[in-house]
Amino acid sequence: MLYLLHQFLDINIFQYITVRAGISFFVAFISTLYLMPKYIAWAKKKKANQPIYEHAPKTHQAKSTTPTMGGIVFLFSTLFASLLTIKYNSFYALGAILTIVLFALIGMKDDISKIVGGKNDAGLSSKAKLFLQTGAAIIIGLYLYIGGFMTDLYIPFYKHPLFDMHILAIGFWILVFVSTSNAVNLTDGLDGLATVPSIFSIMSLSVFVYVMGHALLSDYLLVPNIKGIGEVTIIATALIGSLIGFLWHNCHPAEIFMGDSGSLSLGGFIAYMAIITKNELLLILVGFVFVMETVSVILQVGSYKARKKRVFRMAPIHHHFELKGWAENKIIVRFWIIALISNLLALITLKIR
């Protein structure tokens, strides 16, 4: 809408991505701060509380009265701010909105089932969730492929593509979407634990998005120049603003949880940004905390099935540290530090090629 003001009223300031990105940030941030207390009050009245996993550490039982599905509020604020500021004919921006909506709907279905059933395992089964995530990933993958998006595979620190994946790229992208959305979902187990690493990941990928959409910067830094990709920066800053507003209420002790509606959508959007910036492999570093949590679950399950022995006291790994006696705040902040450092290292790859 703001871009239309530039076109029809000749307000030149609104043609710049940086200006519209700044506006989207503050609109989303203020909207979330305003709407979240109202949603928390409504959710408490409706008893839309987060069912606690029965095998989780005992300290988590105190959180059984905490409302969930806060993700729908910060996602609504993100979409509102984005639609106010993006170009409506932007192929990549519309793909980003499609990603957010599809994964949010899957998460909402899972959250509502848990709330109605009153149990953590009353939500979607693992197979059903995987099926829906794969379906959403196929839709977005086809959207990108049919739209003519490049299918080359890039690796960090190397300026040339390794090879063209052609239609096999869709399968690769599906793997990225499903693994990333599940990884963020697994990490969302402590107050603010998934929120801040998500902010760092989106910030890092936003730098890549902006640079790759800028002809001069992309040429200077030896990265592919993808026309029109820069508009996604505006959606990213909107999501960062809404996540900071959400963190105001989600920091320890949390007044609200994001639920699967938030975590699955965050993971989907991070995966989308990694794909369109050709950073699918760099995502291991950008989302290192999410990778660490996922690997801990894989190791735990694999070890128990193969040897009947556990590697950790409990998985994901943040529960392991809880059972070792670490305070929840200490675990959260230390994981934030790891996320910050890993993302700074990821940004170095932008210069070293």
Coordinates of C-alpha atoms in Angstrom, one line a residue:
M1 CA 0.0 0.0 0.0
L2 CA 2.8 2.4 0.8
Y3 CA 4.5 1.6 -2.5
L4 CA 1.2 2.5 -4.2
L5 CA 1.5 6.0 -2.6
H6 CA 4.9 6.3 -4.2
Q7 CA 3.4 5.3 -7.6
F8 CA 0.3 7.4 -7.6
L9 CA 1.2 10.3 -5.3
D10 CA 4.9 10.5 -6.2
I11 CA 6.0 10.1 -2.6
N12 CA 9.5 8.9 -3.4
I13 CA 10.5 7.9 0.1
F14 CA 8.2 4.9 -0.1
Q15 CA 10.1 3.4 -3.1
Y16 CA 13.0 2.4 -0.9
I17 CA 13.1 -1.0 0.6
T18 CA 15.0 0.2 3.7
V19 CA 12.3 2.8 4.5
R20 CA 9.4 0.3 4.0
A21 CA 11.3 -2.3 6.0
G22 CA 11.7 0.1 8.9
I23 CA 8.0 1.0 8.8
S24 CA 7.0 -2.7 8.7
F25 CA 9.2 -3.4 11.7
F26 CA 7.6 -0.7 13.9
V27 CA 4.0 -1.4 12.7
A28 CA 4.4 -5.1 13.5
F29 CA 6.1 -4.4 16.8
I30 CA 3.5 -2.0 18.0
S31 CA 0.6 -4.2 16.8
T32 CA 2.0 -7.2 18.7
L33 CA 2.5 -5.2 21.9
Y34 CA -1.1 -3.9 21.6
L35 CA -2.8 -7.1 20.6
M36 CA -0.9 -9.7 22.8
P37 CA -2.3 -8.6 26.2
K38 CA -5.8 -8.7 24.8
Y39 CA -5.2 -12.2 23.4
I40 CA -3.7 -13.4 26.7
A41 CA -6.7 -12.2 28.6
W42 CA -9.1 -13.9 26.1
A43 CA -7.0 -17.2 26.0
K44 CA -7.1 -17.4 29.8
K45 CA -10.8 -16.9 29.9
K46 CA -11.3 -19.6 27.3
K47 CA -8.7 -21.8 29.1
A48 CA -6.6 -22.1 25.9
N49 CA -3.7 -23.4 27.9
Q50 CA -0.6 -25.3 26.8
P51 CA -0.8 -29.0 27.6
I52 CA 2.5 -30.1 29.2
Y53 CA 4.2 -33.2 28.0
E54 CA 3.9 -35.8 30.7
H55 CA 7.5 -36.8 30.6
A56 CA 8.8 -33.3 30.7
P57 CA 10.8 -32.1 33.8
K58 CA 8.5 -31.6 36.8
T59 CA 9.2 -27.9 36.9
H60 CA 7.2 -27.6 33.6
Q61 CA 4.0 -28.6 35.3
A62 CA 3.7 -25.1 36.7
K63 CA 3.3 -23.9 33.2
S64 CA 0.2 -25.9 32.5
T65 CA -2.0 -22.7 33.0
T66 CA 0.0 -20.6 30.6
P67 CA -2.0 -19.7 27.4
T68 CA -0.7 -20.9 24.1
M69 CA -1.1 -20.1 20.3
G70 CA 0.5 -16.7 20.8
G71 CA 2.0 -17.3 17.3
I72 CA -1.3 -16.4 15.7
V73 CA -0.9 -12.8 17.1
F74 CA 2.6 -12.1 16.0
L75 CA 1.9 -13.7 12.6
F76 CA -1.2 -11.6 12.2
S77 CA 0.9 -8.5 13.0
T78 CA 3.6 -9.6 10.6
L79 CA 1.1 -10.1 7.7
F80 CA -0.7 -6.8 8.5
A81 CA 2.6 -4.9 8.5
S82 CA 3.8 -6.7 5.4
L83 CA 0.7 -6.1 3.3
L84 CA 0.9 -2.5 4.3
T85 CA 4.4 -2.1 2.9
I86 CA 5.4 -4.6 0.2
K87 CA 4.9 -4.5 -3.5
Y88 CA 1.9 -6.6 -4.3
N89 CA 3.4 -7.9 -7.6
S90 CA 6.5 -9.2 -5.9
F91 CA 6.9 -12.9 -6.7
Y92 CA 9.2 -13.6 -3.8
A93 CA 7.2 -11.6 -1.2
L94 CA 4.0 -13.4 -2.1
G95 CA 5.9 -16.7 -1.8
A96 CA 7.0 -15.7 1.7
I97 CA 3.4 -14.9 2.7
L98 CA 2.2 -18.2 1.3
T99 CA 4.9 -19.9 3.4
I100 CA 3.8 -18.2 6.6
V101 CA 0.1 -18.9 6.1
L102 CA 0.5 -22.6 5.1
F103 CA 2.7 -23.6 8.0
A104 CA 0.7 -21.4 10.4
L105 CA -2.5 -23.4 9.4
I106 CA -0.7 -26.7 10.2
G107 CA 0.4 -25.4 13.5
M108 CA -3.1 -24.1 14.4
K109 CA -4.6 -27.4 13.6
D110 CA -2.1 -29.1 16.0
D111 CA -2.5 -26.5 18.7
I112 CA -6.3 -26.6 18.7
S113 CA -6.3 -30.4 18.8
K114 CA -4.1 -30.3 21.9
I115 CA -6.2 -27.7 23.6
V116 CA -9.4 -29.5 23.0
G117 CA -7.9 -32.9 23.9
G118 CA -6.3 -31.5 27.0
K119 CA -3.1 -33.5 26.3
N120 CA 0.2 -32.8 24.6
D121 CA -0.2 -36.0 22.5
A122 CA -3.8 -35.1 21.5
G123 CA -2.5 -33.0 18.6
L124 CA -1.6 -34.2 15.1
S125 CA 0.2 -37.5 14.9
S126 CA 3.9 -37.4 13.8
K127 CA 2.8 -38.9 10.4
A128 CA -0.1 -36.5 9.9
K129 CA 2.1 -33.5 10.8
L130 CA 4.9 -34.7 8.4
F131 CA 2.3 -35.3 5.7
L132 CA 0.9 -31.8 6.0
Q133 CA 4.4 -30.2 6.2
T134 CA 5.5 -32.1 3.1
G135 CA 2.3 -31.0 1.3
A136 CA 3.0 -27.3 2.2
A137 CA 6.6 -27.7 1.1
I138 CA 5.5 -29.2 -2.2
I139 CA 3.2 -26.3 -2.9
I140 CA 5.9 -23.7 -2.2
G141 CA 8.5 -25.7 -4.1
L142 CA 6.3 -25.9 -7.1
Y143 CA 5.6 -22.1 -6.8
L144 CA 9.3 -21.3 -6.9
Y145 CA 10.1 -23.9 -9.7
I146 CA 7.3 -23.0 -12.0
G147 CA 8.0 -19.3 -11.3
G148 CA 11.5 -19.8 -12.8
F149 CA 13.6 -19.6 -9.6
M150 CA 17.1 -20.8 -10.1
T151 CA 17.8 -24.5 -9.1
D152 CA 21.6 -24.3 -8.7
L153 CA 23.2 -25.6 -5.5
Y154 CA 25.6 -23.3 -3.8
I155 CA 27.9 -23.9 -0.8
P156 CA 29.4 -21.4 1.7
F157 CA 32.7 -19.7 0.9
Y158 CA 32.4 -20.5 -2.9
K159 CA 31.1 -18.0 -5.4
H160 CA 30.1 -20.4 -8.1
P161 CA 27.3 -23.0 -8.1
L162 CA 28.3 -26.6 -7.8
F163 CA 25.7 -27.9 -10.2
D164 CA 22.1 -27.4 -11.4
M165 CA 19.6 -29.7 -9.5
H166 CA 16.9 -29.0 -12.1
I167 CA 13.6 -30.6 -10.9
L168 CA 15.3 -32.5 -8.1
A169 CA 15.6 -29.1 -6.4
I170 CA 12.0 -29.4 -5.3
G171 CA 12.8 -32.6 -3.4
F172 CA 15.8 -30.8 -1.8
W173 CA 13.6 -27.8 -0.8
I174 CA 11.0 -30.1 0.7
L175 CA 13.7 -31.6 2.9
V176 CA 14.8 -28.1 4.0
F177 CA 11.3 -27.0 4.8
V178 CA 10.3 -30.0 6.8
S179 CA 13.6 -30.3 8.7
T180 CA 13.7 -26.6 9.6
S181 CA 10.1 -26.3 10.7
N182 CA 10.4 -29.3 12.9
A183 CA 13.7 -28.1 14.3
V184 CA 12.3 -24.8 15.4
N185 CA 9.3 -26.7 16.8
L186 CA 11.5 -28.9 18.9
T187 CA 13.4 -25.9 20.3
D188 CA 10.3 -24.2 21.5
G189 CA 10.4 -25.8 24.9
L190 CA 11.6 -23.1 27.3
D191 CA 10.5 -19.4 27.7
G192 CA 12.0 -17.4 24.8
L193 CA 14.3 -20.3 23.7
A194 CA 13.0 -20.4 20.1
T195 CA 12.2 -16.7 19.9
V196 CA 15.6 -15.1 20.1
P197 CA 17.5 -17.6 17.9
S198 CA 14.7 -17.2 15.3
I199 CA 15.3 -13.4 15.4
F200 CA 19.0 -13.9 14.9
S201 CA 18.4 -16.3 12.0
I202 CA 16.0 -14.0 10.3
M203 CA 18.3 -11.0 10.7
S204 CA 21.2 -12.9 9.2
L205 CA 19.2 -14.1 6.2
S206 CA 17.7 -10.7 5.8
V207 CA 21.2 -9.4 5.1
F208 CA 21.6 -12.0 2.4
V209 CA 18.2 -11.2 0.9
Y210 CA 18.9 -7.4 0.8
V211 CA 22.4 -7.9 -0.7
M212 CA 21.3 -10.4 -3.3
G213 CA 18.5 -8.1 -4.4
H214 CA 20.9 -5.1 -4.8
A215 CA 22.7 -5.1 -8.1
L216 CA 25.8 -3.3 -6.9
L217 CA 26.2 -5.1 -3.5
S218 CA 25.6 -8.5 -5.0
D219 CA 28.3 -7.8 -7.7
Y220 CA 30.8 -6.6 -5.1
L221 CA 30.2 -9.5 -2.7
L222 CA 30.1 -12.1 -5.5
V223 CA 26.7 -13.5 -4.7
P224 CA 23.9 -14.1 -7.2
N225 CA 21.8 -11.1 -8.1
I226 CA 18.1 -12.1 -7.9
K227 CA 15.8 -9.4 -9.1
G228 CA 12.9 -8.7 -6.8
I229 CA 14.1 -10.7 -3.9
G230 CA 14.8 -7.6 -1.8
E231 CA 11.0 -7.2 -1.0
V232 CA 11.3 -10.2 1.3
T233 CA 13.5 -8.1 3.6
I234 CA 10.3 -6.1 4.4
I235 CA 8.5 -9.2 5.6
A236 CA 11.5 -10.3 7.5
T237 CA 11.8 -7.1 9.4
A238 CA 8.0 -7.2 10.1
L239 CA 8.5 -10.7 11.6
I240 CA 11.5 -9.5 13.7
G241 CA 9.4 -6.6 15.0
S242 CA 6.5 -8.8 15.9
L243 CA 8.8 -11.4 17.5
I244 CA 10.4 -8.7 19.7
G245 CA 6.9 -7.6 20.7
F246 CA 6.1 -11.3 21.5
L247 CA 9.3 -11.7 23.5
W248 CA 8.1 -8.9 25.8
H249 CA 5.5 -11.4 27.1
N250 CA 7.3 -14.6 26.3
C251 CA 10.5 -14.0 28.3
H252 CA 10.9 -16.0 31.5
P253 CA 8.5 -16.5 33.2
A254 CA 6.4 -16.6 30.1
E255 CA 2.9 -15.2 30.0
I256 CA 2.2 -16.8 26.6
F257 CA 3.6 -19.6 24.4
M258 CA 3.8 -19.3 20.7
G259 CA 2.6 -22.9 20.1
D260 CA 3.0 -24.9 17.0
S261 CA 1.2 -22.2 15.0
G262 CA 4.2 -19.9 15.7
S263 CA 7.1 -22.3 15.7
L264 CA 6.2 -24.3 12.5
S265 CA 5.6 -21.0 10.6
L266 CA 8.9 -19.5 11.9
G267 CA 10.7 -22.6 10.7
G268 CA 9.0 -22.5 7.4
F269 CA 9.9 -18.9 6.8
I270 CA 13.5 -19.4 7.8
A271 CA 13.7 -22.3 5.4
Y272 CA 12.1 -20.1 2.6
M273 CA 14.7 -17.4 3.2
A274 CA 17.5 -19.9 3.1
I275 CA 16.3 -21.3 -0.2
I276 CA 15.7 -18.1 -2.0
T277 CA 19.2 -16.8 -0.9
K278 CA 20.8 -20.2 -2.0
N279 CA 21.9 -20.7 1.6
E280 CA 20.3 -24.1 2.3
L281 CA 23.6 -25.6 3.5
L282 CA 24.6 -22.4 5.4
L283 CA 21.3 -22.9 7.3
I284 CA 23.2 -25.4 9.5
L285 CA 25.2 -22.5 10.9
V286 CA 22.4 -19.9 10.8
G287 CA 20.1 -22.2 12.7
F288 CA 22.8 -23.9 14.8
V289 CA 20.7 -24.0 18.0
F290 CA 17.8 -25.6 16.1
V291 CA 20.2 -28.1 14.5
M292 CA 21.8 -28.9 17.9
E293 CA 18.3 -29.6 19.4
T294 CA 17.3 -31.8 16.5
V295 CA 20.5 -33.8 16.5
S296 CA 20.2 -34.4 20.2
V297 CA 16.8 -36.0 19.6
I298 CA 18.1 -38.1 16.7
L299 CA 21.0 -39.3 18.8
Q300 CA 18.8 -40.1 21.8
V301 CA 16.3 -42.1 19.8
G302 CA 18.9 -43.8 17.7
S303 CA 21.0 -44.8 20.7
Y304 CA 18.0 -46.1 22.6
K305 CA 16.8 -48.2 19.7
A306 CA 20.3 -49.6 18.9
R307 CA 21.8 -50.0 22.4
K308 CA 18.8 -49.5 24.8
K309 CA 20.9 -46.7 26.3
R310 CA 20.4 -42.9 26.4
V311 CA 23.0 -40.4 25.3
F312 CA 21.3 -37.6 27.3
R313 CA 19.2 -37.5 30.4
M314 CA 16.4 -36.2 28.3
A315 CA 16.0 -34.9 24.7
P316 CA 15.8 -32.3 23.2
I317 CA 19.1 -31.2 24.8
H318 CA 17.7 -28.2 26.7
H319 CA 15.9 -30.8 28.9
H320 CA 19.2 -32.5 29.6
F321 CA 20.6 -29.4 31.1
E322 CA 17.5 -28.8 33.1
L323 CA 17.9 -32.3 34.7
K324 CA 21.5 -31.5 35.4
G325 CA 20.3 -28.7 37.6
W326 CA 20.9 -25.7 35.3
A327 CA 18.5 -22.8 36.0
E328 CA 16.0 -22.3 33.1
N329 CA 17.2 -18.7 32.5
K330 CA 20.8 -19.8 32.3
I331 CA 20.0 -22.4 29.6
I332 CA 18.0 -19.9 27.7
V333 CA 20.6 -17.1 27.7
R334 CA 23.5 -19.5 26.9
F335 CA 21.6 -20.9 23.9
W336 CA 21.0 -17.3 22.8
I337 CA 24.7 -16.6 23.0
I338 CA 25.4 -19.7 20.9
A339 CA 22.8 -18.5 18.4
L340 CA 24.4 -15.1 18.2
I341 CA 27.9 -16.4 17.6
S342 CA 26.8 -18.9 15.0
N343 CA 25.0 -16.2 13.1
L344 CA 28.0 -13.9 13.2
L345 CA 30.1 -16.7 11.7
A346 CA 27.4 -17.2 9.1
L347 CA 27.6 -13.6 8.1
I348 CA 31.4 -13.9 7.6
T349 CA 30.7 -16.2 4.6
L350 CA 29.2 -13.2 2.8
K351 CA 32.6 -11.6 2.6
I352 CA 34.9 -14.6 2.3
R353 CA 34.3 -16.2 -1.2

